[in-house]
PDB file of C-alpha atoms and ligand atoms in Angstrom:
ATOM      1  CA  MET A  12     147.807 -59.798  72.527  1.00 80.00           C
ATOM      2  CA  THR A  13     145.454 -61.408  70.054  1.00 90.00           C
ATOM      3  CA  ARG A  14     146.288 -63.698  67.177  1.00 96.00           C
ATOM      4  CA  ILE A  15     143.000 -64.321  65.390  1.00 98.00           C
ATOM      5  CA  LEU A  16     142.533 -67.123  62.883  1.00 98.00           C
ATOM      6  CA  THR A  17     138.982 -67.142  61.580  1.00 98.00           C
ATOM      7  CA  VAL A  18     138.151 -70.754  60.872  1.00 98.00           C
ATOM      8  CA  ALA A  19     135.138 -72.284  59.142  1.00 99.00           C
ATOM      9  CA  GLY A  20     133.893 -75.823  59.589  1.00 99.00           C
ATOM     10  CA  ALA A  21     132.270 -76.870  56.307  1.00 99.00           C
ATOM     11  CA  GLN A  22     129.851 -79.569  57.418  1.00 99.00           C
ATOM     12  CA  MET A  23     128.524 -81.549  54.474  1.00 99.00           C
ATOM     13  CA  GLY A  24     125.161 -83.206  54.133  1.00 98.00           C
ATOM     14  CA  PRO A  25     125.118 -86.736  52.751  1.00 98.00           C
ATOM     15  CA  ILE A  26     126.965 -87.732  49.586  1.00 98.00           C
ATOM     16  CA  GLN A  27     125.101 -90.549  47.859  1.00 98.00           C
ATOM     17  CA  ARG A  28     126.775 -93.404  46.004  1.00 97.00           C
ATOM     18  CA  ALA A  29     125.489 -92.014  42.710  1.00 97.00           C
ATOM     19  CA  ASP A  30     126.961 -88.524  43.287  1.00 98.00           C
ATOM     20  CA  ASP A  31     130.048 -87.889  41.186  1.00 97.00           C
ATOM     21  CA  ARG A  32     133.165 -86.000  42.300  1.00 97.00           C
ATOM     22  CA  ALA A  33     132.210 -82.968  40.184  1.00 97.00           C
ATOM     23  CA  SER A  34     128.917 -82.436  42.024  1.00 98.00           C
ATOM     24  CA  VAL A  35     130.641 -82.840  45.399  1.00 98.00           C
ATOM     25  CA  ILE A  36     133.386 -80.367  44.477  1.00 98.00           C
ATOM     26  CA  GLU A  37     130.706 -77.894  43.404  1.00 98.00           C
ATOM     27  CA  ARG A  38     129.180 -78.080  46.901  1.00 98.00           C
ATOM     28  CA  MET A  39     132.616 -77.710  48.498  1.00 98.00           C
ATOM     29  CA  LEU A  40     133.416 -74.684  46.338  1.00 98.00           C
ATOM     30  CA  ALA A  41     130.147 -73.045  47.413  1.00 98.00           C
ATOM     31  CA  LEU A  42     131.106 -73.608  51.061  1.00 98.00           C
ATOM     32  CA  LEU A  43     134.642 -72.317  50.440  1.00 98.00           C
ATOM     33  CA  HIS A  44     133.321 -69.113  48.850  1.00 98.00           C
ATOM     34  CA  ARG A  45     130.814 -68.594  51.681  1.00 98.00           C
ATOM     35  CA  ALA A  46     133.621 -69.106  54.212  1.00 98.00           C
ATOM     36  CA  HIS A  47     135.729 -66.523  52.413  1.00 98.00           C
ATOM     37  CA  ARG A  48     132.864 -64.023  52.478  1.00 98.00           C
ATOM     38  CA  ARG A  49     132.649 -64.558  56.250  1.00 98.00           C
ATOM     39  CA  GLY A  50     136.327 -63.763  56.635  1.00 98.00           C
ATOM     40  CA  ALA A  51     137.689 -67.269  57.157  1.00 98.00           C
ATOM     41  CA  GLY A  52     141.363 -67.974  56.561  1.00 98.00           C
ATOM     42  CA  LEU A  53     140.909 -71.739  56.872  1.00 98.00           C
ATOM     43  CA  VAL A  54     138.108 -74.181  55.990  1.00 98.00           C
ATOM     44  CA  VAL A  55     137.817 -77.692  57.410  1.00 99.00           C
ATOM     45  CA  PHE A  56     135.981 -80.319  55.330  1.00 99.00           C
ATOM     46  CA  PRO A  57     134.894 -83.783  56.610  1.00 99.00           C
ATOM     47  CA  GLU A  58     136.622 -87.173  56.546  1.00 99.00           C
ATOM     48  CA  LEU A  59     136.380 -88.918  53.130  1.00 98.00           C
ATOM     49  CA  ALA A  60     134.787 -85.710  51.892  1.00 99.00           C
ATOM     50  CA  LEU A  61     134.769 -86.542  48.187  1.00 98.00           C
ATOM     51  CA  THR A  62     132.569 -89.645  48.268  1.00 98.00           C
ATOM     52  CA  THR A  63     129.977 -91.574  50.202  1.00 98.00           C
ATOM     53  CA  PHE A  64     131.363 -93.435  53.251  1.00 98.00           C
ATOM     54  CA  PHE A  65     132.190 -96.556  51.194  1.00 98.00           C
ATOM     55  CA  PRO A  66     133.643 -98.687  54.080  1.00 98.00           C
ATOM     56  CA  ARG A  67     130.050 -99.527  55.018  1.00 97.00           C
ATOM     57  CA  TRP A  68     129.991-101.947  52.056  1.00 97.00           C
ATOM     58  CA  VAL A  69     131.669-105.262  51.346  1.00 97.00           C
ATOM     59  CA  ILE A  70     133.297-104.797  47.951  1.00 97.00           C
ATOM     60  CA  ASP A  71     135.285-107.727  46.601  1.00 96.00           C
ATOM     61  CA  ASP A  72     136.339-106.315  43.254  1.00 98.00           C
ATOM     62  CA  GLN A  73     139.583-104.370  43.827  1.00 97.00           C
ATOM     63  CA  ALA A  74     138.990-102.101  40.828  1.00 98.00           C
ATOM     64  CA  GLU A  75     135.625-101.171  42.290  1.00 98.00           C
ATOM     65  CA  VAL A  76     137.265-100.455  45.671  1.00 98.00           C
ATOM     66  CA  ASP A  77     139.951 -98.349  44.061  1.00 98.00           C
ATOM     67  CA  ALA A  78     137.361 -96.195  42.310  1.00 98.00           C
ATOM     68  CA  TRP A  79     136.652 -94.645  45.747  1.00 98.00           C
ATOM     69  CA  PHE A  80     140.331 -93.667  46.137  1.00 98.00           C
ATOM     70  CA  GLU A  81     142.353 -90.719  44.842  1.00 98.00           C
ATOM     71  CA  ALA A  82     145.527 -91.880  43.090  1.00 98.00           C
ATOM     72  CA  GLY A  83     146.973 -88.358  43.024  1.00 98.00           C
ATOM     73  CA  MET A  84     146.434 -85.162  44.990  1.00 98.00           C
ATOM     74  CA  PRO A  85     145.602 -82.731  43.604  1.00 98.00           C
ATOM     75  CA  ASN A  86     143.965 -84.434  40.633  1.00 98.00           C
ATOM     76  CA  PRO A  87     141.814 -82.900  37.893  1.00 98.00           C
ATOM     77  CA  ALA A  88     138.574 -83.432  39.846  1.00 98.00           C
ATOM     78  CA  VAL A  89     139.757 -81.565  42.960  1.00 98.00           C
ATOM     79  CA  GLN A  90     141.980 -79.007  41.199  1.00 98.00           C
ATOM     80  CA  PRO A  91     139.200 -76.349  41.303  1.00 98.00           C
ATOM     81  CA  LEU A  92     139.365 -76.463  45.102  1.00 98.00           C
ATOM     82  CA  PHE A  93     143.110 -75.794  45.063  1.00 98.00           C
ATOM     83  CA  ASP A  94     142.641 -73.018  42.476  1.00 98.00           C
ATOM     84  CA  ALA A  95     139.934 -71.363  44.583  1.00 98.00           C
ATOM     85  CA  ALA A  96     142.121 -71.587  47.703  1.00 98.00           C
ATOM     86  CA  ARG A  97     144.900 -69.741  45.903  1.00 98.00           C
ATOM     87  CA  THR A  98     142.580 -67.135  44.351  1.00 98.00           C
ATOM     88  CA  LEU A  99     140.751 -66.438  47.621  1.00 98.00           C
ATOM     89  CA  GLY A 100     143.839 -66.779  49.831  1.00 98.00           C
ATOM     90  CA  ILE A 101     142.236 -69.394  52.077  1.00 98.00           C
ATOM     91  CA  GLY A 102     143.623 -72.660  53.416  1.00 98.00           C
ATOM     92  CA  PHE A 103     141.736 -75.953  53.800  1.00 98.00           C
ATOM     93  CA  TYR A 104     141.757 -79.405  55.404  1.00 99.00           C
ATOM     94  CA  LEU A 105     140.494 -82.178  53.141  1.00 99.00           C
ATOM     95  CA  GLY A 106     139.839 -85.817  54.029  1.00 99.00           C
ATOM     96  CA  TYR A 107     140.020 -88.423  51.245  1.00 99.00           C
ATOM     97  CA  ALA A 108     140.908 -92.040  50.503  1.00 99.00           C
ATOM     98  CA  GLU A 109     144.541 -92.100  49.377  1.00 99.00           C
ATOM     99  CA  LEU A 110     145.979 -94.679  46.981  1.00 98.00           C
ATOM    100  CA  THR A 111     149.735 -94.494  46.677  1.00 98.00           C
ATOM    101  CA  HIS A 112     152.663 -96.549  45.398  1.00 98.00           C
ATOM    102  CA  GLU A 113     155.432 -96.585  47.989  1.00 96.00           C
ATOM    103  CA  GLY A 114     158.291 -99.003  48.555  1.00 93.00           C
ATOM    104  CA  GLY A 115     157.304-101.013  45.489  1.00 97.00           C
ATOM    105  CA  ARG A 116     153.742-101.712  46.644  1.00 97.00           C
ATOM    106  CA  THR A 117     150.301-100.212  46.461  1.00 98.00           C
ATOM    107  CA  ARG A 118     149.109 -98.716  49.719  1.00 98.00           C
ATOM    108  CA  ARG A 119     145.763 -97.281  50.801  1.00 98.00           C
ATOM    109  CA  PHE A 120     145.165 -94.861  53.652  1.00 99.00           C
ATOM    110  CA  ASN A 121     142.355 -92.786  55.135  1.00 99.00           C
ATOM    111  CA  THR A 122     144.105 -89.444  54.741  1.00 99.00           C
ATOM    112  CA  ALA A 123     143.759 -85.723  55.403  1.00 99.00           C
ATOM    113  CA  ILE A 124     145.839 -82.924  53.930  1.00 99.00           C
ATOM    114  CA  LEU A 125     146.382 -79.356  55.021  1.00 98.00           C
ATOM    115  CA  VAL A 126     146.528 -76.917  52.113  1.00 98.00           C
ATOM    116  CA  ASP A 127     147.723 -73.368  52.715  1.00 97.00           C
ATOM    117  CA  GLU A 128     146.382 -70.110  51.322  1.00 96.00           C
ATOM    118  CA  THR A 129     148.583 -70.424  48.220  1.00 97.00           C
ATOM    119  CA  GLY A 130     146.985 -73.753  47.308  1.00 97.00           C
ATOM    120  CA  THR A 131     150.103 -75.700  48.361  1.00 97.00           C
ATOM    121  CA  ILE A 132     149.870 -78.984  50.280  1.00 98.00           C
ATOM    122  CA  LEU A 133     151.705 -78.293  53.532  1.00 97.00           C
ATOM    123  CA  GLY A 134     151.050 -81.453  55.456  1.00 97.00           C
ATOM    124  CA  LYS A 135     149.549 -84.903  55.323  1.00 98.00           C
ATOM    125  CA  TYR A 136     148.074 -87.089  58.064  1.00 99.00           C
ATOM    126  CA  ARG A 137     147.074 -90.764  57.712  1.00 99.00           C
ATOM    127  CA  LYS A 138     144.427 -92.069  60.133  1.00 99.00           C
ATOM    128  CA  VAL A 139     145.973 -94.083  62.959  1.00 99.00           C
ATOM    129  CA  HIS A 140     142.931 -95.371  64.904  1.00 98.00           C
ATOM    130  CA  LEU A 141     140.997 -97.304  62.268  1.00 98.00           C
ATOM    131  CA  PRO A 142     137.673 -98.453  63.751  1.00 98.00           C
ATOM    132  CA  GLY A 143     135.590-101.453  62.777  1.00 96.00           C
ATOM    133  CA  HIS A 144     136.734-104.743  61.337  1.00 96.00           C
ATOM    134  CA  ALA A 145     138.414-106.328  58.302  1.00 97.00           C
ATOM    135  CA  GLU A 146     136.022-109.198  57.585  1.00 97.00           C
ATOM    136  CA  PRO A 147     132.274-108.884  57.001  1.00 95.00           C
ATOM    137  CA  ASP A 148     130.364-109.573  60.213  1.00 93.00           C
ATOM    138  CA  PRO A 149     126.837-110.919  59.618  1.00 92.00           C
ATOM    139  CA  ALA A 150     125.896-110.181  63.243  1.00 92.00           C
ATOM    140  CA  ARG A 151     126.108-106.466  62.534  1.00 92.00           C
ATOM    141  CA  LEU A 152     123.308-104.399  61.064  1.00 88.00           C
ATOM    142  CA  HIS A 153     125.840-102.359  59.201  1.00 90.00           C
ATOM    143  CA  GLN A 154     129.463-103.012  58.363  1.00 95.00           C
ATOM    144  CA  HIS A 155     132.347-100.714  59.206  1.00 96.00           C
ATOM    145  CA  LEU A 156     135.206-102.080  57.115  1.00 98.00           C
ATOM    146  CA  GLU A 157     137.914 -99.474  57.525  1.00 98.00           C
ATOM    147  CA  LYS A 158     140.342-102.184  58.644  1.00 98.00           C
ATOM    148  CA  ARG A 159     139.679-103.979  55.350  1.00 98.00           C
ATOM    149  CA  TYR A 160     140.275-101.055  53.032  1.00 98.00           C
ATOM    150  CA  PHE A 161     142.954 -98.986  54.808  1.00 98.00           C
ATOM    151  CA  GLU A 162     146.356 -99.532  56.380  1.00 98.00           C
ATOM    152  CA  VAL A 163     147.079 -97.966  59.761  1.00 98.00           C
ATOM    153  CA  GLY A 164     148.586 -94.530  59.191  1.00 98.00           C
ATOM    154  CA  ASP A 165     152.373 -94.380  59.250  1.00 98.00           C
ATOM    155  CA  LEU A 166     153.019 -90.674  59.756  1.00 98.00           C
ATOM    156  CA  GLY A 167     152.261 -90.287  63.474  1.00 98.00           C
ATOM    157  CA  PHE A 168     150.657 -87.028  64.638  1.00 98.00           C
ATOM    158  CA  PRO A 169     152.869 -84.228  63.335  1.00 98.00           C
ATOM    159  CA  VAL A 170     152.060 -80.518  63.666  1.00 98.00           C
ATOM    160  CA  TRP A 171     152.858 -77.642  61.334  1.00 98.00           C
ATOM    161  CA  ARG A 172     153.601 -73.982  61.999  1.00 97.00           C
ATOM    162  CA  THR A 173     151.392 -72.242  59.441  1.00 96.00           C
ATOM    163  CA  LEU A 174     148.407 -69.888  59.076  1.00 95.00           C
ATOM    164  CA  GLY A 175     149.693 -67.953  62.086  1.00 96.00           C
ATOM    165  CA  GLY A 176     149.689 -70.876  64.530  1.00 98.00           C
ATOM    166  CA  VAL A 177     150.663 -74.469  65.281  1.00 98.00           C
ATOM    167  CA  MET A 178     148.246 -76.772  63.471  1.00 98.00           C
ATOM    168  CA  GLY A 179     147.622 -80.509  63.794  1.00 99.00           C
ATOM    169  CA  MET A 180     145.297 -83.027  62.161  1.00 99.00           C
ATOM    170  CA  CYS A 181     143.487 -86.241  62.997  1.00 99.00           C
ATOM    171  CA  ILE A 182     140.492 -88.117  61.599  1.00 99.00           C
ATOM    172  CA  CYS A 183     137.184 -89.239  63.116  1.00 98.00           C
ATOM    173  CA  ASN A 184     137.745 -92.173  65.486  1.00 98.00           C
ATOM    174  CA  ASP A 185     141.139 -90.669  66.443  1.00 99.00           C
ATOM    175  CA  ARG A 186     139.161 -88.100  68.442  1.00 99.00           C
ATOM    176  CA  ARG A 187     138.042 -90.739  70.928  1.00 98.00           C
ATOM    177  CA  TRP A 188     141.632 -91.460  72.020  1.00 98.00           C
ATOM    178  CA  PRO A 189     143.334 -89.020  74.411  1.00 98.00           C
ATOM    179  CA  GLU A 190     146.747 -90.075  73.079  1.00 98.00           C
ATOM    180  CA  THR A 191     145.875 -88.395  69.766  1.00 99.00           C
ATOM    181  CA  TYR A 192     145.546 -84.958  71.349  1.00 99.00           C
ATOM    182  CA  ARG A 193     148.389 -85.381  73.823  1.00 98.00           C
ATOM    183  CA  VAL A 194     150.984 -86.282  71.177  1.00 98.00           C
ATOM    184  CA  MET A 195     150.068 -83.056  69.389  1.00 99.00           C
ATOM    185  CA  GLY A 196     149.805 -81.177  72.687  1.00 99.00           C
ATOM    186  CA  LEU A 197     153.400 -82.150  73.396  1.00 98.00           C
ATOM    187  CA  GLN A 198     154.340 -80.351  70.186  1.00 99.00           C
ATOM    188  CA  GLY A 199     152.547 -77.172  71.275  1.00 98.00           C
ATOM    189  CA  VAL A 200     149.508 -77.593  69.044  1.00 99.00           C
ATOM    190  CA  GLU A 201     147.104 -74.646  68.998  1.00 99.00           C
ATOM    191  CA  MET A 202     144.460 -75.905  66.592  1.00 99.00           C
ATOM    192  CA  ILE A 203     143.538 -79.501  65.772  1.00 99.00           C
ATOM    193  CA  LEU A 204     141.541 -80.093  62.592  1.00 99.00           C
ATOM    194  CA  LEU A 205     139.437 -83.203  62.162  1.00 98.00           C
ATOM    195  CA  GLY A 206     136.756 -84.539  59.873  1.00 99.00           C
ATOM    196  CA  TYR A 207     134.387 -87.386  60.743  1.00 99.00           C
ATOM    197  CA  ASN A 208     131.640 -89.756  59.550  1.00 98.00           C
ATOM    198  CA  THR A 209     129.885 -91.110  62.633  1.00 97.00           C
ATOM    199  CA  PRO A 210     126.886 -93.436  62.218  1.00 95.00           C
ATOM    200  CA  ALA A 211     123.844 -92.520  64.328  1.00 93.00           C
ATOM    201  CA  GLN A 212     123.082 -96.196  65.049  1.00 90.00           C
ATOM    202  CA  ASN A 213     125.285 -98.773  66.638  1.00 87.00           C
ATOM    203  CA  ALA A 214     125.958-101.960  64.669  1.00 83.00           C
ATOM    204  CA  GLN A 215     123.586-103.928  66.916  1.00 83.00           C
ATOM    205  CA  GLY A 216     120.704-101.716  65.827  1.00 75.00           C
ATOM    206  CA  GLY A 217     120.507 -99.464  68.855  1.00 74.00           C
ATOM    207  CA  GLU A 218     119.318 -95.931  68.136  1.00 73.00           C
ATOM    208  CA  GLU A 219     121.702 -93.971  70.317  1.00 85.00           C
ATOM    209  CA  VAL A 220     122.182 -90.748  68.442  1.00 87.00           C
ATOM    210  CA  HIS A 221     121.910 -88.748  71.699  1.00 91.00           C
ATOM    211  CA  LEU A 222     124.717 -90.825  73.248  1.00 94.00           C
ATOM    212  CA  ARG A 223     126.846 -90.633  70.154  1.00 95.00           C
ATOM    213  CA  MET A 224     126.483 -86.866  70.038  1.00 97.00           C
ATOM    214  CA  MET A 225     127.360 -86.687  73.725  1.00 97.00           C
ATOM    215  CA  HIS A 226     130.449 -88.884  73.295  1.00 97.00           C
ATOM    216  CA  HIS A 227     131.520 -86.818  70.299  1.00 98.00           C
ATOM    217  CA  HIS A 228     131.316 -83.512  72.148  1.00 98.00           C
ATOM    218  CA  LEU A 229     132.766 -85.014  75.331  1.00 98.00           C
ATOM    219  CA  CYS A 230     135.894 -86.139  73.456  1.00 98.00           C
ATOM    220  CA  ILE A 231     136.323 -82.910  71.489  1.00 99.00           C
ATOM    221  CA  GLN A 232     135.896 -80.709  74.558  1.00 99.00           C
ATOM    222  CA  ALA A 233     138.178 -82.835  76.739  1.00 99.00           C
ATOM    223  CA  GLY A 234     140.890 -82.936  74.060  1.00 99.00           C
ATOM    224  CA  ALA A 235     140.702 -79.168  73.652  1.00 99.00           C
ATOM    225  CA  TYR A 236     140.767 -78.445  77.391  1.00 99.00           C
ATOM    226  CA  GLN A 237     143.452 -80.951  78.382  1.00 99.00           C
ATOM    227  CA  ASN A 238     145.817 -79.650  75.715  1.00 99.00           C
ATOM    228  CA  SER A 239     144.695 -76.018  75.746  1.00 99.00           C
ATOM    229  CA  SER A 240     144.056 -76.038  72.032  1.00 99.00           C
ATOM    230  CA  PHE A 241     141.239 -75.257  69.635  1.00 99.00           C
ATOM    231  CA  VAL A 242     139.633 -78.328  68.046  1.00 99.00           C
ATOM    232  CA  VAL A 243     137.649 -77.968  64.826  1.00 99.00           C
ATOM    233  CA  ALA A 244     135.499 -81.068  64.254  1.00 99.00           C
ATOM    234  CA  VAL A 245     133.514 -81.346  61.035  1.00 99.00           C
ATOM    235  CA  ALA A 246     130.946 -83.976  60.060  1.00 98.00           C
ATOM    236  CA  LYS A 247     129.487 -85.528  57.019  1.00 98.00           C
ATOM    237  CA  ALA A 248     125.882 -85.696  58.217  1.00 98.00           C
ATOM    238  CA  GLY A 249     122.401 -86.894  57.389  1.00 98.00           C
ATOM    239  CA  LEU A 250     120.928 -89.885  55.575  1.00 98.00           C
ATOM    240  CA  GLU A 251     123.639 -91.223  53.283  1.00 98.00           C
ATOM    241  CA  ASP A 252     122.744 -94.250  51.153  1.00 97.00           C
ATOM    242  CA  GLY A 253     120.169 -95.242  53.783  1.00 96.00           C
ATOM    243  CA  HIS A 254     122.569 -94.831  56.725  1.00 95.00           C
ATOM    244  CA  ASP A 255     122.126 -91.994  59.197  1.00 95.00           C
ATOM    245  CA  LEU A 256     125.238 -89.998  60.154  1.00 97.00           C
ATOM    246  CA  ILE A 257     125.295 -87.673  63.156  1.00 97.00           C
ATOM    247  CA  GLY A 258     126.031 -84.008  62.526  1.00 97.00           C
ATOM    248  CA  GLY A 259     127.086 -81.889  65.473  1.00 98.00           C
ATOM    249  CA  SER A 260     130.082 -80.223  63.833  1.00 98.00           C
ATOM    250  CA  CYS A 261     131.668 -77.948  66.383  1.00 99.00           C
ATOM    251  CA  ILE A 262     134.599 -75.761  67.284  1.00 99.00           C
ATOM    252  CA  ALA A 263     135.871 -76.062  70.860  1.00 99.00           C
ATOM    253  CA  GLY A 264     138.162 -73.493  72.403  1.00 98.00           C
ATOM    254  CA  PRO A 265     141.135 -74.063  74.727  1.00 98.00           C
ATOM    255  CA  THR A 266     138.905 -73.845  77.817  1.00 98.00           C
ATOM    256  CA  GLY A 267     136.918 -76.793  76.468  1.00 98.00           C
ATOM    257  CA  ALA A 268     133.901 -74.603  75.732  1.00 98.00           C
ATOM    258  CA  ILE A 269     132.141 -75.017  72.390  1.00 98.00           C
ATOM    259  CA  VAL A 270     132.309 -71.732  70.490  1.00 98.00           C
ATOM    260  CA  ALA A 271     130.449 -72.778  67.313  1.00 99.00           C
ATOM    261  CA  LEU A 272     127.984 -75.592  66.706  1.00 98.00           C
ATOM    262  CA  ALA A 273     126.099 -76.816  63.628  1.00 98.00           C
ATOM    263  CA  THR A 274     122.313 -77.020  63.873  1.00 98.00           C
ATOM    264  CA  THR A 275     121.425 -79.008  60.721  1.00 98.00           C
ATOM    265  CA  GLN A 276     122.279 -82.286  59.004  1.00 97.00           C
ATOM    266  CA  LYS A 277     123.057 -80.486  55.744  1.00 98.00           C
ATOM    267  CA  ASP A 278     125.816 -78.503  54.082  1.00 98.00           C
ATOM    268  CA  GLU A 279     126.341 -75.860  56.742  1.00 98.00           C
ATOM    269  CA  LEU A 280     129.098 -73.475  57.674  1.00 98.00           C
ATOM    270  CA  ILE A 281     130.129 -72.851  61.279  1.00 99.00           C
ATOM    271  CA  VAL A 282     132.552 -69.992  61.822  1.00 98.00           C
ATOM    272  CA  ALA A 283     134.583 -68.773  64.793  1.00 98.00           C
ATOM    273  CA  ASP A 284     137.214 -66.112  65.321  1.00 98.00           C
ATOM    274  CA  CYS A 285     139.818 -68.156  67.163  1.00 98.00           C
ATOM    275  CA  ASP A 286     142.357 -66.184  69.143  1.00 98.00           C
ATOM    276  CA  LEU A 287     145.289 -68.575  69.185  1.00 98.00           C
ATOM    277  CA  ASP A 288     146.892 -66.551  71.967  1.00 98.00           C
ATOM    278  CA  GLN A 289     144.135 -67.880  74.258  1.00 98.00           C
ATOM    279  CA  CYS A 290     145.964 -71.230  74.174  1.00 98.00           C
ATOM    280  CA  ALA A 291     148.862 -69.804  76.168  1.00 98.00           C
ATOM    281  CA  PHE A 292     147.062 -69.584  79.528  1.00 98.00           C
ATOM    282  CA  GLY A 293     146.210 -73.280  79.922  1.00 98.00           C
ATOM    283  CA  LYS A 294     149.603 -74.284  78.531  1.00 98.00           C
ATOM    284  CA  ALA A 295     151.287 -72.173  81.219  1.00 98.00           C
ATOM    285  CA  SER A 296     149.052 -73.155  84.166  1.00 98.00           C
ATOM    286  CA  VAL A 297     147.011 -76.349  84.740  1.00 98.00           C
ATOM    287  CA  PHE A 298     148.432 -77.969  81.623  1.00 98.00           C
ATOM    288  CA  ASP A 299     152.004 -76.745  81.894  1.00 99.00           C
ATOM    289  CA  PHE A 300     153.315 -80.113  80.756  1.00 99.00           C
ATOM    290  CA  ALA A 301     156.949 -79.453  81.707  1.00 98.00           C
ATOM    291  CA  ALA A 302     155.921 -78.674  85.290  1.00 98.00           C
ATOM    292  CA  HIS A 303     153.255 -81.305  85.891  1.00 98.00           C
ATOM    293  CA  ARG A 304     153.534 -84.364  83.646  1.00 98.00           C
ATOM    294  CA  ARG A 305     154.966 -87.565  85.152  1.00 98.00           C
ATOM    295  CA  PRO A 306     156.009 -89.707  82.172  1.00 98.00           C
ATOM    296  CA  GLU A 307     157.906 -92.111  84.442  1.00 98.00           C
ATOM    297  CA  HIS A 308     154.438 -93.385  85.416  1.00 98.00           C
ATOM    298  CA  TYR A 309     152.996 -93.551  81.900  1.00 98.00           C
ATOM    299  CA  GLY A 310     155.013 -96.471  80.520  1.00 98.00           C
ATOM    300  CA  ARG A 311     151.958 -98.669  79.986  1.00 97.00           C
ATOM    301  CA  ILE A 312     150.516 -96.147  77.564  1.00 97.00           C
ATOM    302  CA  THR A 313     153.099 -97.058  74.942  1.00 97.00           C
ATOM    303  CA  ALA A 314     154.043-100.539  76.164  1.00 97.00           C
ATOM    304  CA  GLN A 315     150.687-102.311  75.779  1.00 97.00           C
ATOM    305  CA  THR A 316     147.402-102.182  73.901  1.00 98.00           C
ATOM    306  CA  GLY A 317     144.832-104.356  75.744  1.00 98.00           C
ATOM    307  CA  ALA A 318     144.030-104.009  79.438  1.00 98.00           C
ATOM    308  CA  THR A 319     145.643-106.511  81.862  1.00 96.00           C
ATOM    309  CA  PRO A 320     143.529-106.694  85.039  1.00 97.00           C
ATOM    310  CA  PRO A 321     145.084-108.363  88.112  1.00 97.00           C
ATOM    311  CA  PRO A 322     144.474-112.134  88.490  1.00 96.00           C
TER     312      PRO A 322
HETATM  313  N1  CDT B   1     134.747 -92.983  60.466  1.00 53.02           N
HETATM  314  C1  CDT B   1     134.903 -93.326  61.755  1.00 53.02           C
HETATM  315  O1  CDT B   1     136.015 -93.389  62.264  1.00 53.02           O
HETATM  316  N2  CDT B   1     133.794 -93.610  62.461  1.00 53.02           N
HETATM  317  C2  CDT B   1     133.847 -94.056  63.817  1.00 53.02           C
HETATM  318  C3  CDT B   1     132.741 -94.985  64.114  1.00 53.02           C
HETATM  319  C4  CDT B   1     132.919 -95.597  65.421  1.00 53.02           C
HETATM  320  S1  CDT B   1     131.460 -96.262  66.021  1.00 53.02           S
HETATM  321  C5  CDT B   1     131.174 -95.339  67.439  1.00 53.02           C
HETATM  322  C6  CDT B   1     133.767 -92.891  64.802  1.00 53.02           C
HETATM  323  O2  CDT B   1     134.593 -92.847  65.711  1.00 53.02           O
HETATM  324  O3  CDT B   1     132.878 -92.061  64.701  1.00 53.02           O
END
């Protein structure tokens, strides 16, 4: 049996601070149309795909901060993307900064949505593992202020049965945490979609792009293999407002092997015919969770955060 979902990773080159939403959407539409011509039923865009990666700046004026957020989804700026999805019959994953009013207060999340081939929002995920810090840190060469601008996501890691399979979402730093994949694996996930913005330099000034690329692929491949799922990981890449972002967008299959890999730091499409039925073998053998997992020994995973070495 085969159950093919052709998926496209729409890597995006840098988006500069001066670039407006309209110019970004134009680039995304071009990628969406190219993906359609290559037979894709689903396109994955990066994390915070509509703007520059603004958490690298200290911004004190709340109105200025909020200008990087989307107060509604869809909104007039992104509507053309939804219209094209419906016209072409193609779904997409979109990462953006979400501003919402819930429970009588304003809330801000680093969010991704899954839109189906009718242009309908099917699912929403809010980033759980926010990296970086909340206060400016002068010791760092660059700031990473996600903890300042976003709340921790409150939706967990749900999955959705759509587009012919079981789909899940996460965002960037989430991919470094095995719990992310396993919670979705326990819901039978067959394809995990994720966008990312990963700096090429560490905050202490170390050029370690080779290590960062290795860690990125290591995590994606391990998550795919250990949960027998496809993982579609899509970067915003290149020199953005003077800050270098790694590329390396890739699609890993349920064996952990990479089946598509970007070769540039620019807008670039990677495409793979993913046979979702290939997920069944690992789920029924090495990673047959019902047969082999031992949750009675995993209590610490949910009971504590920091490590507690013996005295
Ligand atoms: N956007 C985001 O989550 N970036 C983080 C930076 C961590 S520094 C290694 C990431 O995991 O790529």
